[in-house]
Amino acid sequence: MSKDTETTDTSGSYVEKGQEFNRDTNYIEDRILDDPDAQWPVEPGRYRLIAARACPWANRTVIVRRLLGLEDVISLGMPGPTHDQRSWTFDLDPGGVDPVLGIERLQQAFFKRYPDYPRGITVPAIVDVPSGVVVTNDFAQITEDFSTQWTAYHRDGAPNLWPEESRDEMESLMRMIYTEINNGVYRSGFAGSQEAYEKAFDRLFTALDTVEERLATRRYLMGESITEADVRLFTTLARFDPVYYGHFKANRTALRDFPNLWGYARDLYQTPGFGDTIDFRQIKDHYYIVHKDVNPTGIVPVGPDLSGWLSPHCREELGGSPFGDGTAPGPVAAGEEVPFESTAAAWVK
């Protein structure tokens, strides 16, 4: 395809004009396993998670890493919120170089392993520090493996994000959330025709209405405590009003106008491990500056008012406890704090 017949999103996916958005889901599927004979064995200090705060898929991995207490065994590198067509860059670090990997662009880790790597350079990605090569960028598998393969290094009181008794139901729900909501906002925002947009719009809000109804009688998606399903939905909800409602034309109903979803999102935002990973400024900068096809001027909106994220949610009336029999994570690791001006608290008068 030529550049006059296509547009691209930040994952390297393509949108043909007149067609609907299709995400490229061909990721590097290698896994880090709790097996000393594996190609990539679990080993504290060996791997570095590269996860831009702006990206919802990367944001998931930062949340799960924090909830499980893996900060001391898997280091975190954070590219800036904007990038060019080549790669995410470490422009927030001194000299524009990741201090552990010694590279300026995530692309270098991909090319070191695959010199002719043909797909998008995406986050999250895990890099093998000794060799400097990318191990995987399969975002869904990364968080599952944090829960199931790194158990020996979970903190005391870490929540069970993959409860065996409800796993089948949870996986079915997460498939719907991914196809209809996580990816649904992109399908709306990158639609190549009016017809494709309206179809995507209807699918997205049908799914949001379904989840709104589900949350009327339960505090979290699977019941009384947080699971992986909540992590996967939350990162889209956190970006909905600041970005997707306007930028992606998902404007039938704002998140703040869904009674249950809005209360649920605030409940999670105010829970350690969730809101303390959200950088609203980086989120807005990323979408409004990078997506030139959608926002040619690159102007970043000042609003919306974010103070409502800290208002009482009253979801505790439904019972349950966020961490079940576990406990909340401790303070955010030094150097990983979200700047105050990028938080909801900065909007409180």
JSON list of C-alpha atoms in Angstrom, two decimals, residues 151-348:
[
{"chain": "A", "resi": 151, "resn": "THR", "atom": "CA", "xyz": [4.94, -15.86, 41.49]},
{"chain": "A", "resi": 152, "resn": "ALA", "atom": "CA", "xyz": [8.15, -16.55, 43.45]},
{"chain": "A", "resi": 153, "resn": "TYR", "atom": "CA", "xyz": [8.82, -12.81, 43.41]},
{"chain": "A", "resi": 154, "resn": "HIS", "atom": "CA", "xyz": [5.35, -11.44, 44.14]},
{"chain": "A", "resi": 155, "resn": "ARG", "atom": "CA", "xyz": [5.13, -9.21, 47.19]},
{"chain": "A", "resi": 156, "resn": "ASP", "atom": "CA", "xyz": [3.46, -10.45, 50.34]},
{"chain": "A", "resi": 157, "resn": "GLY", "atom": "CA", "xyz": [-0.24, -9.68, 50.02]},
{"chain": "A", "resi": 158, "resn": "ALA", "atom": "CA", "xyz": [-0.20, -9.50, 46.20]},
{"chain": "A", "resi": 159, "resn": "PRO", "atom": "CA", "xyz": [-3.71, -9.94, 44.75]},
{"chain": "A", "resi": 160, "resn": "ASN", "atom": "CA", "xyz": [-4.73, -12.96, 42.70]},
{"chain": "A", "resi": 161, "resn": "LEU", "atom": "CA", "xyz": [-5.48, -11.34, 39.36]},
{"chain": "A", "resi": 162, "resn": "TRP", "atom": "CA", "xyz": [-6.25, -14.64, 37.60]},
{"chain": "A", "resi": 163, "resn": "PRO", "atom": "CA", "xyz": [-8.63, -16.54, 39.93]},
{"chain": "A", "resi": 164, "resn": "GLU", "atom": "CA", "xyz": [-8.86, -20.13, 38.71]},
{"chain": "A", "resi": 165, "resn": "GLU", "atom": "CA", "xyz": [-12.50, -20.53, 39.69]},
{"chain": "A", "resi": 166, "resn": "SER", "atom": "CA", "xyz": [-13.66, -17.80, 37.32]},
{"chain": "A", "resi": 167, "resn": "ARG", "atom": "CA", "xyz": [-10.92, -17.92, 34.69]},
{"chain": "A", "resi": 168, "resn": "ASP", "atom": "CA", "xyz": [-13.10, -19.14, 31.79]},
{"chain": "A", "resi": 169, "resn": "GLU", "atom": "CA", "xyz": [-15.71, -16.45, 32.38]},
{"chain": "A", "resi": 170, "resn": "MET", "atom": "CA", "xyz": [-13.02, -13.80, 32.85]},
{"chain": "A", "resi": 171, "resn": "GLU", "atom": "CA", "xyz": [-11.22, -14.70, 29.64]},
{"chain": "A", "resi": 172, "resn": "SER", "atom": "CA", "xyz": [-14.50, -14.55, 27.69]},
{"chain": "A", "resi": 173, "resn": "LEU", "atom": "CA", "xyz": [-15.25, -11.13, 29.19]},
{"chain": "A", "resi": 174, "resn": "MET", "atom": "CA", "xyz": [-11.73, -9.87, 28.43]},
{"chain": "A", "resi": 175, "resn": "ARG", "atom": "CA", "xyz": [-12.08, -10.93, 24.78]},
{"chain": "A", "resi": 176, "resn": "MET", "atom": "CA", "xyz": [-15.21, -8.80, 24.54]},
{"chain": "A", "resi": 177, "resn": "ILE", "atom": "CA", "xyz": [-13.51, -5.88, 26.30]},
{"chain": "A", "resi": 178, "resn": "TYR", "atom": "CA", "xyz": [-10.53, -6.08, 23.95]},
{"chain": "A", "resi": 179, "resn": "THR", "atom": "CA", "xyz": [-12.40, -6.36, 20.67]},
{"chain": "A", "resi": 180, "resn": "GLU", "atom": "CA", "xyz": [-15.29, -4.01, 21.45]},
{"chain": "A", "resi": 181, "resn": "ILE", "atom": "CA", "xyz": [-13.89, -1.45, 23.91]},
{"chain": "A", "resi": 182, "resn": "ASN", "atom": "CA", "xyz": [-10.06, -1.40, 24.09]},
{"chain": "A", "resi": 183, "resn": "ASN", "atom": "CA", "xyz": [-9.80, -1.74, 20.33]},
{"chain": "A", "resi": 184, "resn": "GLY", "atom": "CA", "xyz": [-13.27, -0.32, 19.72]},
{"chain": "A", "resi": 185, "resn": "VAL", "atom": "CA", "xyz": [-12.23, 3.25, 20.46]},
{"chain": "A", "resi": 186, "resn": "TYR", "atom": "CA", "xyz": [-9.48, 2.94, 17.85]},
{"chain": "A", "resi": 187, "resn": "ARG", "atom": "CA", "xyz": [-11.92, 1.41, 15.37]},
{"chain": "A", "resi": 188, "resn": "SER", "atom": "CA", "xyz": [-14.06, 4.51, 15.83]},
{"chain": "A", "resi": 189, "resn": "GLY", "atom": "CA", "xyz": [-11.20, 7.01, 15.74]},
{"chain": "A", "resi": 190, "resn": "PHE", "atom": "CA", "xyz": [-9.41, 5.57, 12.72]},
{"chain": "A", "resi": 191, "resn": "ALA", "atom": "CA", "xyz": [-12.45, 4.64, 10.63]},
{"chain": "A", "resi": 192, "resn": "GLY", "atom": "CA", "xyz": [-11.82, 5.25, 6.96]},
{"chain": "A", "resi": 193, "resn": "SER", "atom": "CA", "xyz": [-15.41, 6.07, 6.00]},
{"chain": "A", "resi": 194, "resn": "GLN", "atom": "CA", "xyz": [-18.64, 7.35, 7.52]},
{"chain": "A", "resi": 195, "resn": "GLU", "atom": "CA", "xyz": [-20.15, 3.89, 7.29]},
{"chain": "A", "resi": 196, "resn": "ALA", "atom": "CA", "xyz": [-17.19, 2.26, 9.03]},
{"chain": "A", "resi": 197, "resn": "TYR", "atom": "CA", "xyz": [-17.25, 4.94, 11.73]},
{"chain": "A", "resi": 198, "resn": "GLU", "atom": "CA", "xyz": [-20.96, 4.56, 12.49]},
{"chain": "A", "resi": 199, "resn": "LYS", "atom": "CA", "xyz": [-20.63, 0.78, 12.65]},
{"chain": "A", "resi": 200, "resn": "ALA", "atom": "CA", "xyz": [-17.67, 1.09, 15.02]},
{"chain": "A", "resi": 201, "resn": "PHE", "atom": "CA", "xyz": [-19.49, 3.72, 17.11]},
{"chain": "A", "resi": 202, "resn": "ASP", "atom": "CA", "xyz": [-22.51, 1.45, 17.60]},
{"chain": "A", "resi": 203, "resn": "ARG", "atom": "CA", "xyz": [-20.35, -1.55, 18.52]},
{"chain": "A", "resi": 204, "resn": "LEU", "atom": "CA", "xyz": [-18.38, 0.46, 21.08]},
{"chain": "A", "resi": 205, "resn": "PHE", "atom": "CA", "xyz": [-21.39, 1.85, 22.91]},
{"chain": "A", "resi": 206, "resn": "THR", "atom": "CA", "xyz": [-23.26, -1.45, 22.80]},
{"chain": "A", "resi": 207, "resn": "ALA", "atom": "CA", "xyz": [-20.32, -2.96, 24.69]},
{"chain": "A", "resi": 208, "resn": "LEU", "atom": "CA", "xyz": [-20.06, -0.05, 27.13]},
{"chain": "A", "resi": 209, "resn": "ASP", "atom": "CA", "xyz": [-23.78, -0.35, 27.86]},
{"chain": "A", "resi": 210, "resn": "THR", "atom": "CA", "xyz": [-23.27, -4.07, 28.56]},
{"chain": "A", "resi": 211, "resn": "VAL", "atom": "CA", "xyz": [-20.47, -3.40, 31.03]},
{"chain": "A", "resi": 212, "resn": "GLU", "atom": "CA", "xyz": [-22.45, -0.55, 32.60]},
{"chain": "A", "resi": 213, "resn": "GLU", "atom": "CA", "xyz": [-25.25, -2.99, 33.33]},
{"chain": "A", "resi": 214, "resn": "ARG", "atom": "CA", "xyz": [-22.84, -5.62, 34.68]},
{"chain": "A", "resi": 215, "resn": "LEU", "atom": "CA", "xyz": [-21.36, -3.14, 37.15]},
{"chain": "A", "resi": 216, "resn": "ALA", "atom": "CA", "xyz": [-24.77, -2.22, 38.59]},
{"chain": "A", "resi": 217, "resn": "THR", "atom": "CA", "xyz": [-24.68, -5.13, 41.02]},
{"chain": "A", "resi": 218, "resn": "ARG", "atom": "CA", "xyz": [-20.99, -5.90, 41.49]},
{"chain": "A", "resi": 219, "resn": "ARG", "atom": "CA", "xyz": [-18.13, -3.68, 42.56]},
{"chain": "A", "resi": 220, "resn": "TYR", "atom": "CA", "xyz": [-15.63, -5.14, 40.08]},
{"chain": "A", "resi": 221, "resn": "LEU", "atom": "CA", "xyz": [-16.04, -6.96, 36.80]},
{"chain": "A", "resi": 222, "resn": "MET", "atom": "CA", "xyz": [-15.64, -10.43, 38.31]},
{"chain": "A", "resi": 223, "resn": "GLY", "atom": "CA", "xyz": [-17.24, -9.69, 41.66]},
{"chain": "A", "resi": 224, "resn": "GLU", "atom": "CA", "xyz": [-15.77, -8.59, 44.97]},
{"chain": "A", "resi": 225, "resn": "SER", "atom": "CA", "xyz": [-12.10, -7.98, 44.15]},
{"chain": "A", "resi": 226, "resn": "ILE", "atom": "CA", "xyz": [-9.83, -6.73, 41.38]},
{"chain": "A", "resi": 227, "resn": "THR", "atom": "CA", "xyz": [-8.75, -9.07, 38.59]},
{"chain": "A", "resi": 228, "resn": "GLU", "atom": "CA", "xyz": [-6.86, -8.77, 35.32]},
{"chain": "A", "resi": 229, "resn": "ALA", "atom": "CA", "xyz": [-10.16, -7.89, 33.64]},
{"chain": "A", "resi": 230, "resn": "ASP", "atom": "CA", "xyz": [-10.39, -4.67, 35.65]},
{"chain": "A", "resi": 231, "resn": "VAL", "atom": "CA", "xyz": [-6.85, -3.68, 34.68]},
{"chain": "A", "resi": 232, "resn": "ARG", "atom": "CA", "xyz": [-7.67, -4.17, 31.00]},
{"chain": "A", "resi": 233, "resn": "LEU", "atom": "CA", "xyz": [-10.84, -2.09, 31.09]},
{"chain": "A", "resi": 234, "resn": "PHE", "atom": "CA", "xyz": [-9.47, 0.66, 33.33]},
{"chain": "A", "resi": 235, "resn": "THR", "atom": "CA", "xyz": [-6.76, 1.91, 30.99]},
{"chain": "A", "resi": 236, "resn": "THR", "atom": "CA", "xyz": [-9.34, 2.61, 28.28]},
{"chain": "A", "resi": 237, "resn": "LEU", "atom": "CA", "xyz": [-11.72, 4.30, 30.74]},
{"chain": "A", "resi": 238, "resn": "ALA", "atom": "CA", "xyz": [-8.93, 6.56, 32.03]},
{"chain": "A", "resi": 239, "resn": "ARG", "atom": "CA", "xyz": [-8.41, 7.86, 28.50]},
{"chain": "A", "resi": 240, "resn": "PHE", "atom": "CA", "xyz": [-12.06, 8.07, 27.49]},
{"chain": "A", "resi": 241, "resn": "ASP", "atom": "CA", "xyz": [-13.06, 11.63, 28.38]},
{"chain": "A", "resi": 242, "resn": "PRO", "atom": "CA", "xyz": [-9.59, 13.22, 27.97]},
{"chain": "A", "resi": 243, "resn": "VAL", "atom": "CA", "xyz": [-9.05, 11.68, 24.52]},
{"chain": "A", "resi": 244, "resn": "TYR", "atom": "CA", "xyz": [-11.47, 9.18, 23.01]},
{"chain": "A", "resi": 245, "resn": "TYR", "atom": "CA", "xyz": [-14.68, 11.18, 23.47]},
{"chain": "A", "resi": 246, "resn": "GLY", "atom": "CA", "xyz": [-13.45, 14.01, 21.26]},
{"chain": "A", "resi": 247, "resn": "HIS", "atom": "CA", "xyz": [-10.32, 12.89, 19.42]},
{"chain": "A", "resi": 248, "resn": "PHE", "atom": "CA", "xyz": [-11.78, 9.50, 18.41]},
{"chain": "A", "resi": 249, "resn": "LYS", "atom": "CA", "xyz": [-15.35, 10.82, 18.00]},
{"chain": "A", "resi": 250, "resn": "ALA", "atom": "CA", "xyz": [-16.68, 8.40, 20.63]},
{"chain": "A", "resi": 251, "resn": "ASN", "atom": "CA", "xyz": [-19.14, 11.04, 21.77]},
{"chain": "A", "resi": 252, "resn": "ARG", "atom": "CA", "xyz": [-22.52, 9.45, 22.38]},
{"chain": "A", "resi": 253, "resn": "THR", "atom": "CA", "xyz": [-21.96, 9.36, 26.14]},
{"chain": "A", "resi": 254, "resn": "ALA", "atom": "CA", "xyz": [-19.02, 10.64, 28.17]},
{"chain": "A", "resi": 255, "resn": "LEU", "atom": "CA", "xyz": [-17.61, 8.33, 30.84]},
{"chain": "A", "resi": 256, "resn": "ARG", "atom": "CA", "xyz": [-18.78, 10.79, 33.51]},
{"chain": "A", "resi": 257, "resn": "ASP", "atom": "CA", "xyz": [-22.36, 10.26, 32.28]},
{"chain": "A", "resi": 258, "resn": "PHE", "atom": "CA", "xyz": [-22.33, 6.48, 32.84]},
{"chain": "A", "resi": 259, "resn": "PRO", "atom": "CA", "xyz": [-23.37, 6.17, 36.50]},
{"chain": "A", "resi": 260, "resn": "ASN", "atom": "CA", "xyz": [-21.85, 2.74, 37.14]},
{"chain": "A", "resi": 261, "resn": "LEU", "atom": "CA", "xyz": [-18.82, 2.94, 34.87]},
{"chain": "A", "resi": 262, "resn": "TRP", "atom": "CA", "xyz": [-17.90, 6.38, 36.19]},
{"chain": "A", "resi": 263, "resn": "GLY", "atom": "CA", "xyz": [-18.16, 5.27, 39.81]},
{"chain": "A", "resi": 264, "resn": "TYR", "atom": "CA", "xyz": [-16.20, 2.10, 39.00]},
{"chain": "A", "resi": 265, "resn": "ALA", "atom": "CA", "xyz": [-13.46, 4.04, 37.19]},
{"chain": "A", "resi": 266, "resn": "ARG", "atom": "CA", "xyz": [-13.13, 6.48, 40.11]},
{"chain": "A", "resi": 267, "resn": "ASP", "atom": "CA", "xyz": [-12.99, 3.56, 42.55]},
{"chain": "A", "resi": 268, "resn": "LEU", "atom": "CA", "xyz": [-10.06, 2.08, 40.64]},
{"chain": "A", "resi": 269, "resn": "TYR", "atom": "CA", "xyz": [-8.32, 5.43, 40.11]},
{"chain": "A", "resi": 270, "resn": "GLN", "atom": "CA", "xyz": [-8.35, 5.99, 43.87]},
{"chain": "A", "resi": 271, "resn": "THR", "atom": "CA", "xyz": [-6.94, 2.48, 44.49]},
{"chain": "A", "resi": 272, "resn": "PRO", "atom": "CA", "xyz": [-3.13, 2.24, 44.88]},
{"chain": "A", "resi": 273, "resn": "GLY", "atom": "CA", "xyz": [-1.62, 0.79, 41.73]},
{"chain": "A", "resi": 274, "resn": "PHE", "atom": "CA", "xyz": [-4.12, 2.33, 39.32]},
{"chain": "A", "resi": 275, "resn": "GLY", "atom": "CA", "xyz": [-4.44, 6.12, 39.49]},
{"chain": "A", "resi": 276, "resn": "ASP", "atom": "CA", "xyz": [-0.83, 6.54, 40.55]},
{"chain": "A", "resi": 277, "resn": "THR", "atom": "CA", "xyz": [0.23, 5.20, 37.13]},
{"chain": "A", "resi": 278, "resn": "ILE", "atom": "CA", "xyz": [-1.95, 7.61, 35.12]},
{"chain": "A", "resi": 279, "resn": "ASP", "atom": "CA", "xyz": [-0.24, 10.64, 33.57]},
{"chain": "A", "resi": 280, "resn": "PHE", "atom": "CA", "xyz": [-3.04, 12.63, 31.97]},
{"chain": "A", "resi": 281, "resn": "ARG", "atom": "CA", "xyz": [-0.68, 15.15, 30.40]},
{"chain": "A", "resi": 282, "resn": "GLN", "atom": "CA", "xyz": [1.34, 12.47, 28.61]},
{"chain": "A", "resi": 283, "resn": "ILE", "atom": "CA", "xyz": [-1.86, 10.74, 27.51]},
{"chain": "A", "resi": 284, "resn": "LYS", "atom": "CA", "xyz": [-3.21, 13.87, 25.85]},
{"chain": "A", "resi": 285, "resn": "ASP", "atom": "CA", "xyz": [0.13, 14.84, 24.35]},
{"chain": "A", "resi": 286, "resn": "HIS", "atom": "CA", "xyz": [0.50, 11.42, 22.78]},
{"chain": "A", "resi": 287, "resn": "TYR", "atom": "CA", "xyz": [-2.83, 11.18, 21.00]},
{"chain": "A", "resi": 288, "resn": "TYR", "atom": "CA", "xyz": [-3.25, 14.81, 19.97]},
{"chain": "A", "resi": 289, "resn": "ILE", "atom": "CA", "xyz": [0.33, 15.33, 18.78]},
{"chain": "A", "resi": 290, "resn": "VAL", "atom": "CA", "xyz": [1.19, 11.95, 17.24]},
{"chain": "A", "resi": 291, "resn": "HIS", "atom": "CA", "xyz": [-2.06, 11.34, 15.35]},
{"chain": "A", "resi": 292, "resn": "LYS", "atom": "CA", "xyz": [-1.54, 13.93, 12.62]},
{"chain": "A", "resi": 293, "resn": "ASP", "atom": "CA", "xyz": [-4.16, 12.29, 10.39]},
{"chain": "A", "resi": 294, "resn": "VAL", "atom": "CA", "xyz": [-6.82, 12.85, 13.07]},
{"chain": "A", "resi": 295, "resn": "ASN", "atom": "CA", "xyz": [-5.53, 16.16, 14.50]},
{"chain": "A", "resi": 296, "resn": "PRO", "atom": "CA", "xyz": [-3.40, 17.91, 11.86]},
{"chain": "A", "resi": 297, "resn": "THR", "atom": "CA", "xyz": [-2.78, 21.03, 13.97]},
{"chain": "A", "resi": 298, "resn": "GLY", "atom": "CA", "xyz": [-1.26, 19.11, 16.87]},
{"chain": "A", "resi": 299, "resn": "ILE", "atom": "CA", "xyz": [-3.12, 21.36, 19.31]},
{"chain": "A", "resi": 300, "resn": "VAL", "atom": "CA", "xyz": [-3.62, 19.65, 22.69]},
{"chain": "A", "resi": 301, "resn": "PRO", "atom": "CA", "xyz": [-6.88, 20.53, 24.51]},
{"chain": "A", "resi": 302, "resn": "VAL", "atom": "CA", "xyz": [-6.57, 22.13, 27.93]},
{"chain": "A", "resi": 303, "resn": "GLY", "atom": "CA", "xyz": [-9.56, 20.25, 29.38]},
{"chain": "A", "resi": 304, "resn": "PRO", "atom": "CA", "xyz": [-11.47, 18.39, 30.49]},
{"chain": "A", "resi": 305, "resn": "ASP", "atom": "CA", "xyz": [-11.67, 19.13, 34.20]},
{"chain": "A", "resi": 306, "resn": "LEU", "atom": "CA", "xyz": [-10.19, 16.05, 35.90]},
{"chain": "A", "resi": 307, "resn": "SER", "atom": "CA", "xyz": [-11.05, 16.86, 39.51]},
{"chain": "A", "resi": 308, "resn": "GLY", "atom": "CA", "xyz": [-14.04, 14.51, 39.41]},
{"chain": "A", "resi": 309, "resn": "TRP", "atom": "CA", "xyz": [-11.70, 11.51, 39.45]},
{"chain": "A", "resi": 310, "resn": "LEU", "atom": "CA", "xyz": [-11.13, 12.20, 43.15]},
{"chain": "A", "resi": 311, "resn": "SER", "atom": "CA", "xyz": [-14.79, 12.62, 44.13]},
{"chain": "A", "resi": 312, "resn": "PRO", "atom": "CA", "xyz": [-16.49, 9.98, 46.32]},
{"chain": "A", "resi": 313, "resn": "HIS", "atom": "CA", "xyz": [-17.49, 6.91, 44.31]},
{"chain": "A", "resi": 314, "resn": "CYS", "atom": "CA", "xyz": [-19.62, 5.08, 46.90]},
{"chain": "A", "resi": 315, "resn": "ARG", "atom": "CA", "xyz": [-18.82, 1.73, 45.26]},
{"chain": "A", "resi": 316, "resn": "GLU", "atom": "CA", "xyz": [-17.90, 0.25, 48.65]},
{"chain": "A", "resi": 317, "resn": "GLU", "atom": "CA", "xyz": [-21.66, -0.01, 49.25]},
{"chain": "A", "resi": 318, "resn": "LEU", "atom": "CA", "xyz": [-21.63, -3.01, 46.89]},
{"chain": "A", "resi": 319, "resn": "GLY", "atom": "CA", "xyz": [-19.29, -4.83, 49.26]},
{"chain": "A", "resi": 320, "resn": "GLY", "atom": "CA", "xyz": [-16.04, -6.51, 48.46]},
{"chain": "A", "resi": 321, "resn": "SER", "atom": "CA", "xyz": [-12.47, -5.36, 48.86]},
{"chain": "A", "resi": 322, "resn": "PRO", "atom": "CA", "xyz": [-10.09, -4.34, 46.06]},
{"chain": "A", "resi": 323, "resn": "PHE", "atom": "CA", "xyz": [-7.35, -6.79, 47.02]},
{"chain": "A", "resi": 324, "resn": "GLY", "atom": "CA", "xyz": [-9.47, -9.61, 48.41]},
{"chain": "A", "resi": 325, "resn": "ASP", "atom": "CA", "xyz": [-7.47, -11.31, 51.15]},
{"chain": "A", "resi": 326, "resn": "GLY", "atom": "CA", "xyz": [-4.37, -9.40, 50.10]},
{"chain": "A", "resi": 327, "resn": "THR", "atom": "CA", "xyz": [-3.11, -5.89, 50.72]},
{"chain": "A", "resi": 328, "resn": "ALA", "atom": "CA", "xyz": [-2.48, -2.70, 48.79]},
{"chain": "A", "resi": 329, "resn": "PRO", "atom": "CA", "xyz": [0.94, -2.10, 47.23]},
{"chain": "A", "resi": 330, "resn": "GLY", "atom": "CA", "xyz": [3.27, 0.28, 49.01]},
{"chain": "A", "resi": 331, "resn": "PRO", "atom": "CA", "xyz": [4.44, 3.69, 47.83]},
{"chain": "A", "resi": 332, "resn": "VAL", "atom": "CA", "xyz": [5.34, 4.21, 44.19]},
{"chain": "A", "resi": 333, "resn": "ALA", "atom": "CA", "xyz": [8.98, 3.33, 43.51]},
{"chain": "A", "resi": 334, "resn": "ALA", "atom": "CA", "xyz": [11.40, 6.23, 43.52]},
{"chain": "A", "resi": 335, "resn": "GLY", "atom": "CA", "xyz": [11.71, 7.73, 40.07]},
{"chain": "A", "resi": 336, "resn": "GLU", "atom": "CA", "xyz": [8.42, 6.25, 38.86]},
{"chain": "A", "resi": 337, "resn": "GLU", "atom": "CA", "xyz": [6.10, 8.88, 40.35]},
{"chain": "A", "resi": 338, "resn": "VAL", "atom": "CA", "xyz": [3.66, 10.72, 38.08]},
{"chain": "A", "resi": 339, "resn": "PRO", "atom": "CA", "xyz": [4.32, 14.49, 38.26]},
{"chain": "A", "resi": 340, "resn": "PHE", "atom": "CA", "xyz": [1.68, 16.27, 40.33]},
{"chain": "A", "resi": 341, "resn": "GLU", "atom": "CA", "xyz": [0.66, 18.53, 37.48]},
{"chain": "A", "resi": 342, "resn": "SER", "atom": "CA", "xyz": [-0.25, 15.44, 35.40]},
{"chain": "A", "resi": 343, "resn": "THR", "atom": "CA", "xyz": [-2.64, 14.01, 38.01]},
{"chain": "A", "resi": 344, "resn": "ALA", "atom": "CA", "xyz": [-6.30, 14.60, 38.76]},
{"chain": "A", "resi": 345, "resn": "ALA", "atom": "CA", "xyz": [-5.28, 16.26, 42.02]},
{"chain": "A", "resi": 346, "resn": "ALA", "atom": "CA", "xyz": [-3.85, 19.19, 40.07]},
{"chain": "A", "resi": 347, "resn": "TRP", "atom": "CA", "xyz": [-7.41, 20.12, 39.03]},
{"chain": "A", "resi": 348, "resn": "VAL", "atom": "CA", "xyz": [-8.81, 20.22, 42.57]}
]
